[in-house]
Short mmCIF file of C-alpha atoms (C1' of nucleotides) in Angstrom, two decimals:
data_model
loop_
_atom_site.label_atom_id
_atom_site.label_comp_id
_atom_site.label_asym_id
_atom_site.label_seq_id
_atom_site.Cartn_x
_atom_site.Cartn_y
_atom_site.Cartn_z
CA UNK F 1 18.42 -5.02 11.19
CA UNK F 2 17.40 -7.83 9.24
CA UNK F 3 19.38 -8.80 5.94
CA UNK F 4 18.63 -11.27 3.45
CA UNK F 5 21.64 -12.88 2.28
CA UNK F 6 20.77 -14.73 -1.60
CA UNK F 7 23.43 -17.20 -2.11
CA UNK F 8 24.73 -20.55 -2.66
CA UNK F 9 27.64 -20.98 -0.81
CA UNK F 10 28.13 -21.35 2.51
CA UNK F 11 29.46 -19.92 5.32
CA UNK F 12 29.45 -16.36 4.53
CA UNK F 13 26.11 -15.79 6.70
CA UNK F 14 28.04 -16.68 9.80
CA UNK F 15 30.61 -14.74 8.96
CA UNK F 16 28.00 -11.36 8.50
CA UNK F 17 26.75 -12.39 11.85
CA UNK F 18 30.07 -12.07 13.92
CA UNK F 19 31.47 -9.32 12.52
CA UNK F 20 28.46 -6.89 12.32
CA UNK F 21 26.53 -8.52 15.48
CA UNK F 22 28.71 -6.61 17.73
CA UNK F 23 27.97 -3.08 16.03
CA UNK F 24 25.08 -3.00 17.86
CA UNK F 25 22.96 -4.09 15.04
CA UNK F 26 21.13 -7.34 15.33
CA UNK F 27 21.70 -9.25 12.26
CA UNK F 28 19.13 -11.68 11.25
CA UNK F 29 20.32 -13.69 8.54
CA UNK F 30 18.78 -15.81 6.10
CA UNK F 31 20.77 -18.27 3.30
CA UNK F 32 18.81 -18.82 0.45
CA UNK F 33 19.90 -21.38 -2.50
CA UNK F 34 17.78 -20.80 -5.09
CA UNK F 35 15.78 -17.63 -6.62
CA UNK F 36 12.61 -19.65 -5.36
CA UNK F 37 13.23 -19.42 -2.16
CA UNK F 38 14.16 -15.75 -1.63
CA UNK F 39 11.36 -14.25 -3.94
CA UNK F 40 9.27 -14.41 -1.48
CA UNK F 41 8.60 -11.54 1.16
CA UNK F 42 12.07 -9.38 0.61
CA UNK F 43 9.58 -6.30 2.56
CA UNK F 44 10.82 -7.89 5.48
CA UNK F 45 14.42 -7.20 5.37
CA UNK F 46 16.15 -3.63 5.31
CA UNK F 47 18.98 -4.95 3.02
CA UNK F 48 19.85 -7.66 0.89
CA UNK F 49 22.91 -9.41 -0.51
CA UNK F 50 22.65 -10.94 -3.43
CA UNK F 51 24.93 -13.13 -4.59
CA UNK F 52 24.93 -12.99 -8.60
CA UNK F 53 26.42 -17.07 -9.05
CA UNK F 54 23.19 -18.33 -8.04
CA UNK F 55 22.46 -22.08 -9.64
CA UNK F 56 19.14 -21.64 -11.36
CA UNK F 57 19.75 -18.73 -13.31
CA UNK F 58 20.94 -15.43 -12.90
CA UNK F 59 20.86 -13.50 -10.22
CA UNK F 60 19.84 -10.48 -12.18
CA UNK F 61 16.51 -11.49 -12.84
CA UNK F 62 15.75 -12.08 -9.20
CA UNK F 63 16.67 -8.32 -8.38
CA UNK F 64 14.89 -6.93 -11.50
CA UNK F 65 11.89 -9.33 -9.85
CA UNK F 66 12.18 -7.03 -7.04
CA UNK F 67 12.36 -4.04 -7.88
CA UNK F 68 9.44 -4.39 -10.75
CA UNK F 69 7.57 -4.92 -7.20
CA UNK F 70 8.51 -1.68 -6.51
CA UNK F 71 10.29 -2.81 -3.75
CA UNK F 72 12.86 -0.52 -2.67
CA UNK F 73 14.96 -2.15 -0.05
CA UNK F 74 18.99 -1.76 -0.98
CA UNK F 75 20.52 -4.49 -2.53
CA UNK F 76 24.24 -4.63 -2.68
CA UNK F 77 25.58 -7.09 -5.01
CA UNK F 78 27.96 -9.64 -4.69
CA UNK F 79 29.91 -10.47 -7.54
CA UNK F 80 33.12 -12.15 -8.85
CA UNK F 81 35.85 -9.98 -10.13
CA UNK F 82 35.74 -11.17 -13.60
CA UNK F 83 32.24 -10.49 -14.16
CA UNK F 84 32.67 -6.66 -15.18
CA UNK F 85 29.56 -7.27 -17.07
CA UNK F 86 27.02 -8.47 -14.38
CA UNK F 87 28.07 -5.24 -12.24
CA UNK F 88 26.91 -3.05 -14.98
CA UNK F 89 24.14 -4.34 -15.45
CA UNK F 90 23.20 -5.25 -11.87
CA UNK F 91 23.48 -1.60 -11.01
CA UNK F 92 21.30 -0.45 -13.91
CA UNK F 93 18.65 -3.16 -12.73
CA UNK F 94 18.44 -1.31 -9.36
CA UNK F 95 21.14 -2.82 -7.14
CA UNK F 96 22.48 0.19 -5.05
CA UNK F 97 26.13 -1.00 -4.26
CA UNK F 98 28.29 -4.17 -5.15
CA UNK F 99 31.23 -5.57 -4.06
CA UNK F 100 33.57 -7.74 -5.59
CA UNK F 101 34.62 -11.26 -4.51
CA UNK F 102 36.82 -12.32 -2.69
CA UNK F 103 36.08 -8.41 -0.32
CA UNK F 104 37.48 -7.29 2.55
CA UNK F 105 34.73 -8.29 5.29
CA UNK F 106 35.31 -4.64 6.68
CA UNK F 107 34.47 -3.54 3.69
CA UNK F 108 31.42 -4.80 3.54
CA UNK F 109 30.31 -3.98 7.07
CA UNK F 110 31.28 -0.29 6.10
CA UNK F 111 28.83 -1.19 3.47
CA UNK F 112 26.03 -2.46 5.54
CA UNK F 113 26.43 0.34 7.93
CA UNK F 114 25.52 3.15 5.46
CA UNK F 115 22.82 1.53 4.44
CA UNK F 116 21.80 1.08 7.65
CA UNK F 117 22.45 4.36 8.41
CA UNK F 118 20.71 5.58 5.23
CA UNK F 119 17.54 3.70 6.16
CA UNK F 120 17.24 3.99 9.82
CA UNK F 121 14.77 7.41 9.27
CA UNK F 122 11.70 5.58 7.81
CA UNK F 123 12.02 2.04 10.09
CA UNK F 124 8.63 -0.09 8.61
CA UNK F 125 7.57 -1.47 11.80
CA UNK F 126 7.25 -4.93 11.28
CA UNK F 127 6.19 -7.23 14.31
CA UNK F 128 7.11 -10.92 14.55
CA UNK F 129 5.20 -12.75 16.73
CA UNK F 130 6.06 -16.58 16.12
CA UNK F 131 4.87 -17.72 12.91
CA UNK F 132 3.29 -14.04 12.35
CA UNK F 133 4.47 -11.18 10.59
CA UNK F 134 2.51 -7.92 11.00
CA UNK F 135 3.21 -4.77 8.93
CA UNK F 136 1.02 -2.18 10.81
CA UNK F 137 1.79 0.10 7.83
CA UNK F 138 0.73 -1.86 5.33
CA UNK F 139 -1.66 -3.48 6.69
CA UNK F 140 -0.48 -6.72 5.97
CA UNK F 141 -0.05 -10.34 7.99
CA UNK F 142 1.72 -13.05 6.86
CA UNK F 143 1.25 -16.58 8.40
CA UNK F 144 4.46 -19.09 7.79
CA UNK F 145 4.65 -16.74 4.85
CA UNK F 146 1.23 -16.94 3.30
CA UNK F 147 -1.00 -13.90 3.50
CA UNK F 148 -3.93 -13.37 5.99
CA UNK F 149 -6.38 -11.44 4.83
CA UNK F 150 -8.30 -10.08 7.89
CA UNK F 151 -11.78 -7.58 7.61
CA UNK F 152 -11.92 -4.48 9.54
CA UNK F 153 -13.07 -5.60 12.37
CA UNK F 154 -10.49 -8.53 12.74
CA UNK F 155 -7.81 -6.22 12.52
CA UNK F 156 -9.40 -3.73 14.73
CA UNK F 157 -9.46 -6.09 17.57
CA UNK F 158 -5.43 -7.35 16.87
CA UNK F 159 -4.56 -4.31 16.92
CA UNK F 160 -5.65 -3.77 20.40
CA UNK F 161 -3.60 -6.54 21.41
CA UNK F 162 -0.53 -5.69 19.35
CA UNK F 163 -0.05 -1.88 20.93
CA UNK F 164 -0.20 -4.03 24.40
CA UNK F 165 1.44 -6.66 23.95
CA UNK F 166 1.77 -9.15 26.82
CA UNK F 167 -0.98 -7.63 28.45
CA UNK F 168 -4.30 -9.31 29.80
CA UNK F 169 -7.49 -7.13 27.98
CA UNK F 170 -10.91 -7.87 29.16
CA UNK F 171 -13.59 -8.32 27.25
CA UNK F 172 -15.13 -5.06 28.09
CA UNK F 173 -11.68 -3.09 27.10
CA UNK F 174 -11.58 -4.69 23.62
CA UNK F 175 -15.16 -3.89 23.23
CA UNK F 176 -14.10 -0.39 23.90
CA UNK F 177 -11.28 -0.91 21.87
CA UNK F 178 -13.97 -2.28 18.80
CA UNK F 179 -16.94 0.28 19.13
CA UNK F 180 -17.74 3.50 19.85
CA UNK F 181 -19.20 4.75 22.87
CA UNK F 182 -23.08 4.72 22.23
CA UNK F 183 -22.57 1.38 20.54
CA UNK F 184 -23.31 -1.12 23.25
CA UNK F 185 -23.01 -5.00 22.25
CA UNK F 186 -25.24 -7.34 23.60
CA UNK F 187 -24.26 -10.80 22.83
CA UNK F 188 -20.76 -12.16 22.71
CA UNK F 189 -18.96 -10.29 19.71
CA UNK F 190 -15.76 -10.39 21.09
CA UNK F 191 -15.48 -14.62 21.63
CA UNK F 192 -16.84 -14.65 18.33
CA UNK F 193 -13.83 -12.15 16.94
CA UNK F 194 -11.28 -14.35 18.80
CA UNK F 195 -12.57 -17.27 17.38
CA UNK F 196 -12.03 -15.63 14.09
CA UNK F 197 -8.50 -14.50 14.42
CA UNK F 198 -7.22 -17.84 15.69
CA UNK F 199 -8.89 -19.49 12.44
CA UNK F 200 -6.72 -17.28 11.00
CA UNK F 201 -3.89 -16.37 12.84
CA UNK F 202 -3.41 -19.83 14.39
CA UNK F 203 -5.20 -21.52 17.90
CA UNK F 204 -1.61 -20.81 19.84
CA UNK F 205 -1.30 -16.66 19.28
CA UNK F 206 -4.02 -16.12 21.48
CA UNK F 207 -4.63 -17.06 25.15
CA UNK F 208 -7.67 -17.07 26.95
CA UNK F 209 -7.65 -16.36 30.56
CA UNK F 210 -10.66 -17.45 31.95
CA UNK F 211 -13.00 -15.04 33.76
CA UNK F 212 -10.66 -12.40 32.97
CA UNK F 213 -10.10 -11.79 29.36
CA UNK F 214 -7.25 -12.79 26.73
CA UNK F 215 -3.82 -12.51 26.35
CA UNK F 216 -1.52 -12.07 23.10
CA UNK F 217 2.72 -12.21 22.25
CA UNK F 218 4.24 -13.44 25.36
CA UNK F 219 5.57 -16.27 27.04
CA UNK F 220 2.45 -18.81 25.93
CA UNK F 221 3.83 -20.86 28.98
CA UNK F 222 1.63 -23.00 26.90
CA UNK F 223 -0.16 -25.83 27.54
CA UNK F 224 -2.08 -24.98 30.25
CA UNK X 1 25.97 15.48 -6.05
CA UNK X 2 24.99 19.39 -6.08
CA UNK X 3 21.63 19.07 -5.93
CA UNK X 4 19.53 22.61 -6.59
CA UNK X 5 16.17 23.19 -4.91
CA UNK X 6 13.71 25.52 -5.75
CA UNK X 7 11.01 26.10 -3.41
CA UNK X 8 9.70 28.83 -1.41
CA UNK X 9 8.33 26.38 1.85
CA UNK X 10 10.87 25.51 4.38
CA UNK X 11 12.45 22.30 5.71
CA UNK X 12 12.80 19.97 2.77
CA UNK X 13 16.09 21.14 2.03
CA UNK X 14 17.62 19.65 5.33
CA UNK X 15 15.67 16.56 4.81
CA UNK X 16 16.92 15.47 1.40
CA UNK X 17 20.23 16.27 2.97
CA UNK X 18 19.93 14.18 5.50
CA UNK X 19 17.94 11.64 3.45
CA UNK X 20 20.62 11.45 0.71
CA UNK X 21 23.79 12.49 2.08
CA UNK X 22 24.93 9.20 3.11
CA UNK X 23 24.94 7.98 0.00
CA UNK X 24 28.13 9.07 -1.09
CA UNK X 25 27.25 12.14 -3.27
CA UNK X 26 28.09 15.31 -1.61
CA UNK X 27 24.76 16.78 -1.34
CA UNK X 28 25.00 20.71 -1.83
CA UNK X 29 21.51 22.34 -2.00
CA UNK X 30 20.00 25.53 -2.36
CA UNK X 31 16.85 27.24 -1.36
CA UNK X 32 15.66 30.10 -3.58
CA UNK X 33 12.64 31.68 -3.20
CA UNK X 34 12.10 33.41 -6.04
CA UNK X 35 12.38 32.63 -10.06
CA UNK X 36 15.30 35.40 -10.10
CA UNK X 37 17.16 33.70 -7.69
CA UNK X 38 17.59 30.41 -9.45
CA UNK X 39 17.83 31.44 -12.91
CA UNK X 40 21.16 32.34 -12.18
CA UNK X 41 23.46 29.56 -12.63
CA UNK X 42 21.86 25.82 -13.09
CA UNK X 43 25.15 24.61 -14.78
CA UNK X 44 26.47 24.43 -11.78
CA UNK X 45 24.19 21.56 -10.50
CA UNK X 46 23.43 17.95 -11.22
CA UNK X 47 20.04 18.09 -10.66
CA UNK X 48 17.26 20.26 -9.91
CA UNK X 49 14.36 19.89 -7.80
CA UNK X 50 11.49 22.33 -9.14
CA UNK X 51 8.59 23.14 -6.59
CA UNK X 52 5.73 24.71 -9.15
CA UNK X 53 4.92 26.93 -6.59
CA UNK X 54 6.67 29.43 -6.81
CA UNK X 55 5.26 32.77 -5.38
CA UNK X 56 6.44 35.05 -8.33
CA UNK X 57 5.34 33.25 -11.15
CA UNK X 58 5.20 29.39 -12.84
CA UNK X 59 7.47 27.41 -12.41
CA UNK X 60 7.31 26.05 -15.86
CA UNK X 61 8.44 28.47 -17.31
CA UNK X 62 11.62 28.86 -15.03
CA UNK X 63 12.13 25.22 -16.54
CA UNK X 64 11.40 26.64 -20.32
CA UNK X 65 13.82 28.78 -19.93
CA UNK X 66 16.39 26.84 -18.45
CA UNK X 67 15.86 24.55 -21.35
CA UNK X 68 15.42 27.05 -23.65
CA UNK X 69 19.27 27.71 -22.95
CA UNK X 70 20.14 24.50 -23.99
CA UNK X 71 20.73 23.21 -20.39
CA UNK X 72 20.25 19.70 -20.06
CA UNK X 73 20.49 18.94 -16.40
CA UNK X 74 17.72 16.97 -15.00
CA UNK X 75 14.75 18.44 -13.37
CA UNK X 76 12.31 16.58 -11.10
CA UNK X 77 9.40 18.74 -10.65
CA UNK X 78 7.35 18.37 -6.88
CA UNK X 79 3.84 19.74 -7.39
CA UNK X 80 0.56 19.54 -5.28
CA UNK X 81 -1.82 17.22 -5.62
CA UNK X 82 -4.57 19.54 -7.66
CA UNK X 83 -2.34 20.13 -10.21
CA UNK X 84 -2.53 17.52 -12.54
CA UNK X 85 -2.33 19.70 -15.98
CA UNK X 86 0.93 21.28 -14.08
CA UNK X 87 2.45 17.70 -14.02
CA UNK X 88 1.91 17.04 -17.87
CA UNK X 89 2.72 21.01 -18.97
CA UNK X 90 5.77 20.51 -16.82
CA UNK X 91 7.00 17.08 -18.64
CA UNK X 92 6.06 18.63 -21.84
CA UNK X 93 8.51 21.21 -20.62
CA UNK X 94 11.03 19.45 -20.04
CA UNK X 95 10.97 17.37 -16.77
CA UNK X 96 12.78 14.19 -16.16
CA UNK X 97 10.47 13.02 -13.53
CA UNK X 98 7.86 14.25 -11.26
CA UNK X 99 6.52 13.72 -7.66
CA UNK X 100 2.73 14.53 -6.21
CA UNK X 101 3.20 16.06 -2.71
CA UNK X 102 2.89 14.53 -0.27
CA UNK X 103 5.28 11.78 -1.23
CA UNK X 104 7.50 9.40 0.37
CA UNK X 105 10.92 10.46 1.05
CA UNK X 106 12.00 7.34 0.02
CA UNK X 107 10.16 7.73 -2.99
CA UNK X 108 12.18 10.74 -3.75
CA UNK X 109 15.50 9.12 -2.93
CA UNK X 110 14.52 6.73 -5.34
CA UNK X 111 13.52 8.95 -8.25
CA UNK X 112 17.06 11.06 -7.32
CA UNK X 113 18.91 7.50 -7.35
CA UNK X 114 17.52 6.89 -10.52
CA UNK X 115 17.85 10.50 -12.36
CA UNK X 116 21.82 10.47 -11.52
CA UNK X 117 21.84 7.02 -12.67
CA UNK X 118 20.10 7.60 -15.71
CA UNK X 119 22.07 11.10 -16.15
CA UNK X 120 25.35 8.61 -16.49
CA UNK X 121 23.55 6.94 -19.27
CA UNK X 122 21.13 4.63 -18.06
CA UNK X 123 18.06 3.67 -18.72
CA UNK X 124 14.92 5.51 -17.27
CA UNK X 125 12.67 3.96 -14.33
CA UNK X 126 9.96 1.49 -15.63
CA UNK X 127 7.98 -0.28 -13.35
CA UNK X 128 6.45 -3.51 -13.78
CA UNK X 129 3.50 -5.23 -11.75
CA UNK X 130 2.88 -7.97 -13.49
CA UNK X 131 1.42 -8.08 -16.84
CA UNK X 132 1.66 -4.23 -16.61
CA UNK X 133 5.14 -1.76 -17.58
CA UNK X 134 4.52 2.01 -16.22
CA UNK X 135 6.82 4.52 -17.41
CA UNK X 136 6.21 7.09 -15.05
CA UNK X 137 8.21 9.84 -17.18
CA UNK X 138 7.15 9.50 -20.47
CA UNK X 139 3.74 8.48 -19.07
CA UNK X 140 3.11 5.28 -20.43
CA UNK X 141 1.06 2.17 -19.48
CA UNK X 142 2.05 -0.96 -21.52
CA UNK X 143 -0.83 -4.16 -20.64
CA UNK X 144 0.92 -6.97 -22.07
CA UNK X 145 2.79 -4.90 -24.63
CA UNK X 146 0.12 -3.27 -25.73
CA UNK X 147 -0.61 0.48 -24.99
CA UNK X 148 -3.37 1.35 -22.59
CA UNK X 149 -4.67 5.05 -22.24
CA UNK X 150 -5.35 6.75 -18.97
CA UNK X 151 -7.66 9.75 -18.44
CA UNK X 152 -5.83 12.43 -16.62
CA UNK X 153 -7.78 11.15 -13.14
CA UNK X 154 -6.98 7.63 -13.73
CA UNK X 155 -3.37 8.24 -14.35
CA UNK X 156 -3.52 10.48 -11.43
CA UNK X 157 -5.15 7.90 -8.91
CA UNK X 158 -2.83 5.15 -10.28
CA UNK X 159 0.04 7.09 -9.38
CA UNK X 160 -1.38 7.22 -6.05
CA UNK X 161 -0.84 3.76 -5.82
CA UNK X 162 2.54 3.84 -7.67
CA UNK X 163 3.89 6.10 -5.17
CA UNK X 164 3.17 3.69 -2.42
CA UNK X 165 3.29 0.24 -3.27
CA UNK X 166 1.84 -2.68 -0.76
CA UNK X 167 0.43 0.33 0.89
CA UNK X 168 -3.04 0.13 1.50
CA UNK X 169 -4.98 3.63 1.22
CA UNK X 170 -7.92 4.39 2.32
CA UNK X 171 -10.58 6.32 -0.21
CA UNK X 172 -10.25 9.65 1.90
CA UNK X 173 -6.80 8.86 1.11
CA UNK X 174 -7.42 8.84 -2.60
CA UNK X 175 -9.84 11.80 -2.35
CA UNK X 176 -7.05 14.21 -0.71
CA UNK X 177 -4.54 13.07 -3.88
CA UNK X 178 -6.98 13.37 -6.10
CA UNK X 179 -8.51 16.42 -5.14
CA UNK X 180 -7.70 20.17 -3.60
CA UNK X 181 -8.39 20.39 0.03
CA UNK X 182 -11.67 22.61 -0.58
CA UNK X 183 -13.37 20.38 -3.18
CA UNK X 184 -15.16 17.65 -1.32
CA UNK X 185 -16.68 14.82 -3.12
CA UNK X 186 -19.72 13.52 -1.97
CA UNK X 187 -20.87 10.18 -4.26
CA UNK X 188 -19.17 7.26 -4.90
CA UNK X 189 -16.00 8.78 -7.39
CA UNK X 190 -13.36 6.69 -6.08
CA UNK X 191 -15.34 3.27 -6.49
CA UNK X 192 -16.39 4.48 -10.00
CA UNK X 193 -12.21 5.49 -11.23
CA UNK X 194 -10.75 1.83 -9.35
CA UNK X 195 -13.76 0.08 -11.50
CA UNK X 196 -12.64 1.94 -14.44
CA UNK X 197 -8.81 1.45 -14.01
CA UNK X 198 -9.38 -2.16 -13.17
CA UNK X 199 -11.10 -2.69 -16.39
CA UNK X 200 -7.85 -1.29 -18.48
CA UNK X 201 -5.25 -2.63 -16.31
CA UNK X 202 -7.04 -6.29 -15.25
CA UNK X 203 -8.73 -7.23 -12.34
CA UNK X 204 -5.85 -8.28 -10.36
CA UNK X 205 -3.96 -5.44 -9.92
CA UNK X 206 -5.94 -3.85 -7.11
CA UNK X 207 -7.01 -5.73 -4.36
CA UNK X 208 -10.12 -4.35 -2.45
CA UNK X 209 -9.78 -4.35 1.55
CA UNK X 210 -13.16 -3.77 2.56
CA UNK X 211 -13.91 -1.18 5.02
CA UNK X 212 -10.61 -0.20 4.76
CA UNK X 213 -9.37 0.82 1.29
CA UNK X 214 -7.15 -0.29 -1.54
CA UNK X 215 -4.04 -1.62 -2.33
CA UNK X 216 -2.42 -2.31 -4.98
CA UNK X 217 1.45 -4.17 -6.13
CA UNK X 218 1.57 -6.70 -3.11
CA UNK X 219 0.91 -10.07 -2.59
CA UNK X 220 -2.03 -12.14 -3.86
CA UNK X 221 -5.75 -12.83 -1.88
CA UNK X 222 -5.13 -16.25 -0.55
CA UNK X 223 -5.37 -17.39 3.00
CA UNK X 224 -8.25 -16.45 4.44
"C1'" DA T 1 -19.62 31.95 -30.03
"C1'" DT T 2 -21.25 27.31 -31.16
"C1'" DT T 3 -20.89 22.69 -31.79
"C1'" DC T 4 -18.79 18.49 -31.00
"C1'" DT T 5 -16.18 15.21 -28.30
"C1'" DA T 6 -14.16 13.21 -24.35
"C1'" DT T 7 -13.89 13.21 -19.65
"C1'" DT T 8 -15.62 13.72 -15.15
"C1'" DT T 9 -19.16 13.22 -11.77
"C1'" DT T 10 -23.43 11.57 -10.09
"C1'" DC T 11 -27.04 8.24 -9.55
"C1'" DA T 12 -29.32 3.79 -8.93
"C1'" DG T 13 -29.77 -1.13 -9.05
"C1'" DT T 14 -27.29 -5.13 -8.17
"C1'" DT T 15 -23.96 -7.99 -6.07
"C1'" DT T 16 -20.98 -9.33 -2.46
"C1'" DA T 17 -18.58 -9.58 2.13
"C1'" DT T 18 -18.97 -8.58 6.80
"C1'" DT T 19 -21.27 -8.16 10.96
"C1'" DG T 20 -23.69 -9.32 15.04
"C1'" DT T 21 -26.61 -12.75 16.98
"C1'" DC T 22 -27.93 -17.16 18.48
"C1'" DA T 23 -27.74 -21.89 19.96
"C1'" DG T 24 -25.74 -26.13 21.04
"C1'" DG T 25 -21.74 -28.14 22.66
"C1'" DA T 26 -17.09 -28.20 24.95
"C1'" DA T 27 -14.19 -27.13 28.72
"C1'" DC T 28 -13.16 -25.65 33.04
"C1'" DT T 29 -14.38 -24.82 38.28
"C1'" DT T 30 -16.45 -25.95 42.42
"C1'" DA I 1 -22.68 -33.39 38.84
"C1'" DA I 2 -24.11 -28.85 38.49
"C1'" DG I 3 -22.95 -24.40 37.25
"C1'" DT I 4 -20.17 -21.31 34.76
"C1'" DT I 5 -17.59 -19.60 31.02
"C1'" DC I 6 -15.99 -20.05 26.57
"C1'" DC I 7 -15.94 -21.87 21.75
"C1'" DT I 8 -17.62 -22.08 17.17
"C1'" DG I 9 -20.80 -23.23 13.05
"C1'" DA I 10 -24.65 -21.22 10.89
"C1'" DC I 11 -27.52 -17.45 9.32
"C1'" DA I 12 -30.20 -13.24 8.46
"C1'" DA I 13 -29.55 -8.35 8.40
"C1'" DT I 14 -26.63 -4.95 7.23
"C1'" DA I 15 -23.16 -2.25 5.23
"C1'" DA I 16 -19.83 -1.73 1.58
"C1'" DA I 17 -18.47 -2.03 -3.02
"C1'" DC I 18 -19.30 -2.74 -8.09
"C1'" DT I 19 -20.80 -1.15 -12.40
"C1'" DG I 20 -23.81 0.48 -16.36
"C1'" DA I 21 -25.53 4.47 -17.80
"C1'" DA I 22 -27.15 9.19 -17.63
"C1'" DA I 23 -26.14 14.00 -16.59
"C1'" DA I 24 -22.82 17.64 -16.15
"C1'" DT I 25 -18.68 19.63 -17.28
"C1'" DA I 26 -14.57 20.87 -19.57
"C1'" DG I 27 -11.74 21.18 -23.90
"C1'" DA I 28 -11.00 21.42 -28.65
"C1'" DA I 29 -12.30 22.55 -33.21
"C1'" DT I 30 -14.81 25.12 -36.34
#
DNA sequence: ATTCTATTTTCAGTTTATTGTCAGGAACTT
DNA sequence: AAGTTCCTGACAATAAACTGAAAATAGAAT
């Protein structure tokens, strides 16, 4: 389970950690200090905290910034107890739960469990593989962040190496993998494909093995 | 929650149970099968989720009638994809919101999320992608303020993408929620609607995957 | 019914991105 | 060094998508 926590104080991702690591959920925390940081790719989380005393302006605007994405990951605020106000209007901009500083950390790991719970039916498989994120529903790769845009055929061919990952493919599997039977290919697509996706994906996520094929997502013992 | 589900087909009911149970509400549904049935007692409920297809008759006018009683509860109608005049009759009717099967389940959590919230005096669901503010009940399409009118396809392929955002779909995708199973299209319709939409909601807002599909609410080109 | 209007669907010409191929060079193996 | 194997820039052929406009259809008004 991967939570991004929006705040601007410190400390309270460690806490998160401990206390809901050992549920058997592995918490992957990220601190963000300013709305700038966090707008980025929230898809990749299944919840976030937001913490509404954010130092560049309010906190609100960040989650109605989301949610006009028509994102729907849960957000459960975080909010000080004299701010009646910001919880009213934090709920009616989408957030689904809040809690009110200073909380009971059990409280809000009861919290993150339902939501957990709520949201562990429709998981969005999304694979990290270094500086690569890969949501095979979507269709969508982000490099450091940034999104690859990849043709058909590019993604045809990383998708061969994603359902195997770790595993040596020839060239004459991923040119099974590529085209159909009839289709035979005469010249040397697939160095040209791999050529491709490391342009794009970066030279160190794929590994040739010489006279044998190519490698992707483990171990790059690198180097040579 | 008591939630109140019409439909004659099985199996959602234990879903949305499932689905939204967690949440807090109690959920307490109902399957009926027939109009008689469920005309009984809809006071009784918080919501109501109205399947048009209903073996004994329309299921708008079940939902006159209910609101021909003066009952105000919310109604989210669930209607198949061929039926677009169904989805207008049935706001016209009355509706607070509707969804095109198939839809996400997450998509109806969301809707049900939003209808309680909005039954305790909130605002209704707008979505915004950038310059553009979709009100999907009141069916509304604001382009930089200004109003922008949708044929009854283009609204319908729209909410295609609505329904799914960051989700790239294919164009047999688009066909099968566009169109009854039978009804095969054979020229180039879908091209022709995404060129029309694009020209009343601006180029940007649908991204063209070639040999793959569409997409439309995530992420800008770049990279590549 | 008949006409009129707006929408839907089809078609065709144009534009654009992708694909597969090649060729020269780089890197590894012996 | 000689012989493989692999890498990668360039390019023509191809396939996919865009879009204006005509034809067909549905809906409303008379």
């Amino acid at each position: 389970m991967r939570i991004l926590l929006v705040e601007d104080t410190e400390g309270l991702g460690e806490v998160i950690q401990d206390q809901v690591a050992d549920e058997g959920h592995a918490v992957d925390w990220v601190k963000c200090i300013s709305q700038a940081d966090s707008s980025l790719r929230t898809t990749d989380y299944d919840l976030i905290l937001l913490d509404l005393m954010l130092p560049d302006g309010n906190g609100i605007d960040l989650l109605k910034k989301i949610r006009n994405l028509g994102e729907t990951t849960p957000v459960i605020i975080l909010t000080a107890r004299d701010q009646i106000s910001d919880r009213i209007n934090g709920l009616n901009a989408g957030a689904d739960d809040y809690l009110v500083k200073p909380f009971d950390l059990s409280e809000l790991c009861a919290r993150i469990a339902a939501v957990s719970r709520r949201y562990a039916g429709n998981p969005n498989p999304i694979i990290h593989l270094g500086a690569l994120e890969v949501d095979m529903t979507k269709h969508l790769i982000f490099r450091d962040g940034i999104t690859v845009n990849l043709t058909a055929r590019e993604w045809a061919l990383l998708e061969a190496f994603i359902q195997r990952p770790g595993t040596l493919l020839s060239k004459s599997q991923l040119e099974d993998h590529l085209y159909a039977f009839g289709s035979e290919i005469e010249s040397n697509t697939i160095e040209v494909y791999i050529s491709r996706l490391r342009k794009k994906l970066g030279k160190d996520q794929l590994e040739t093995v010489r006279g044998l094929g190519y490698r992707m997502g483990y171990s790059g013992p690198q180097g040579r």
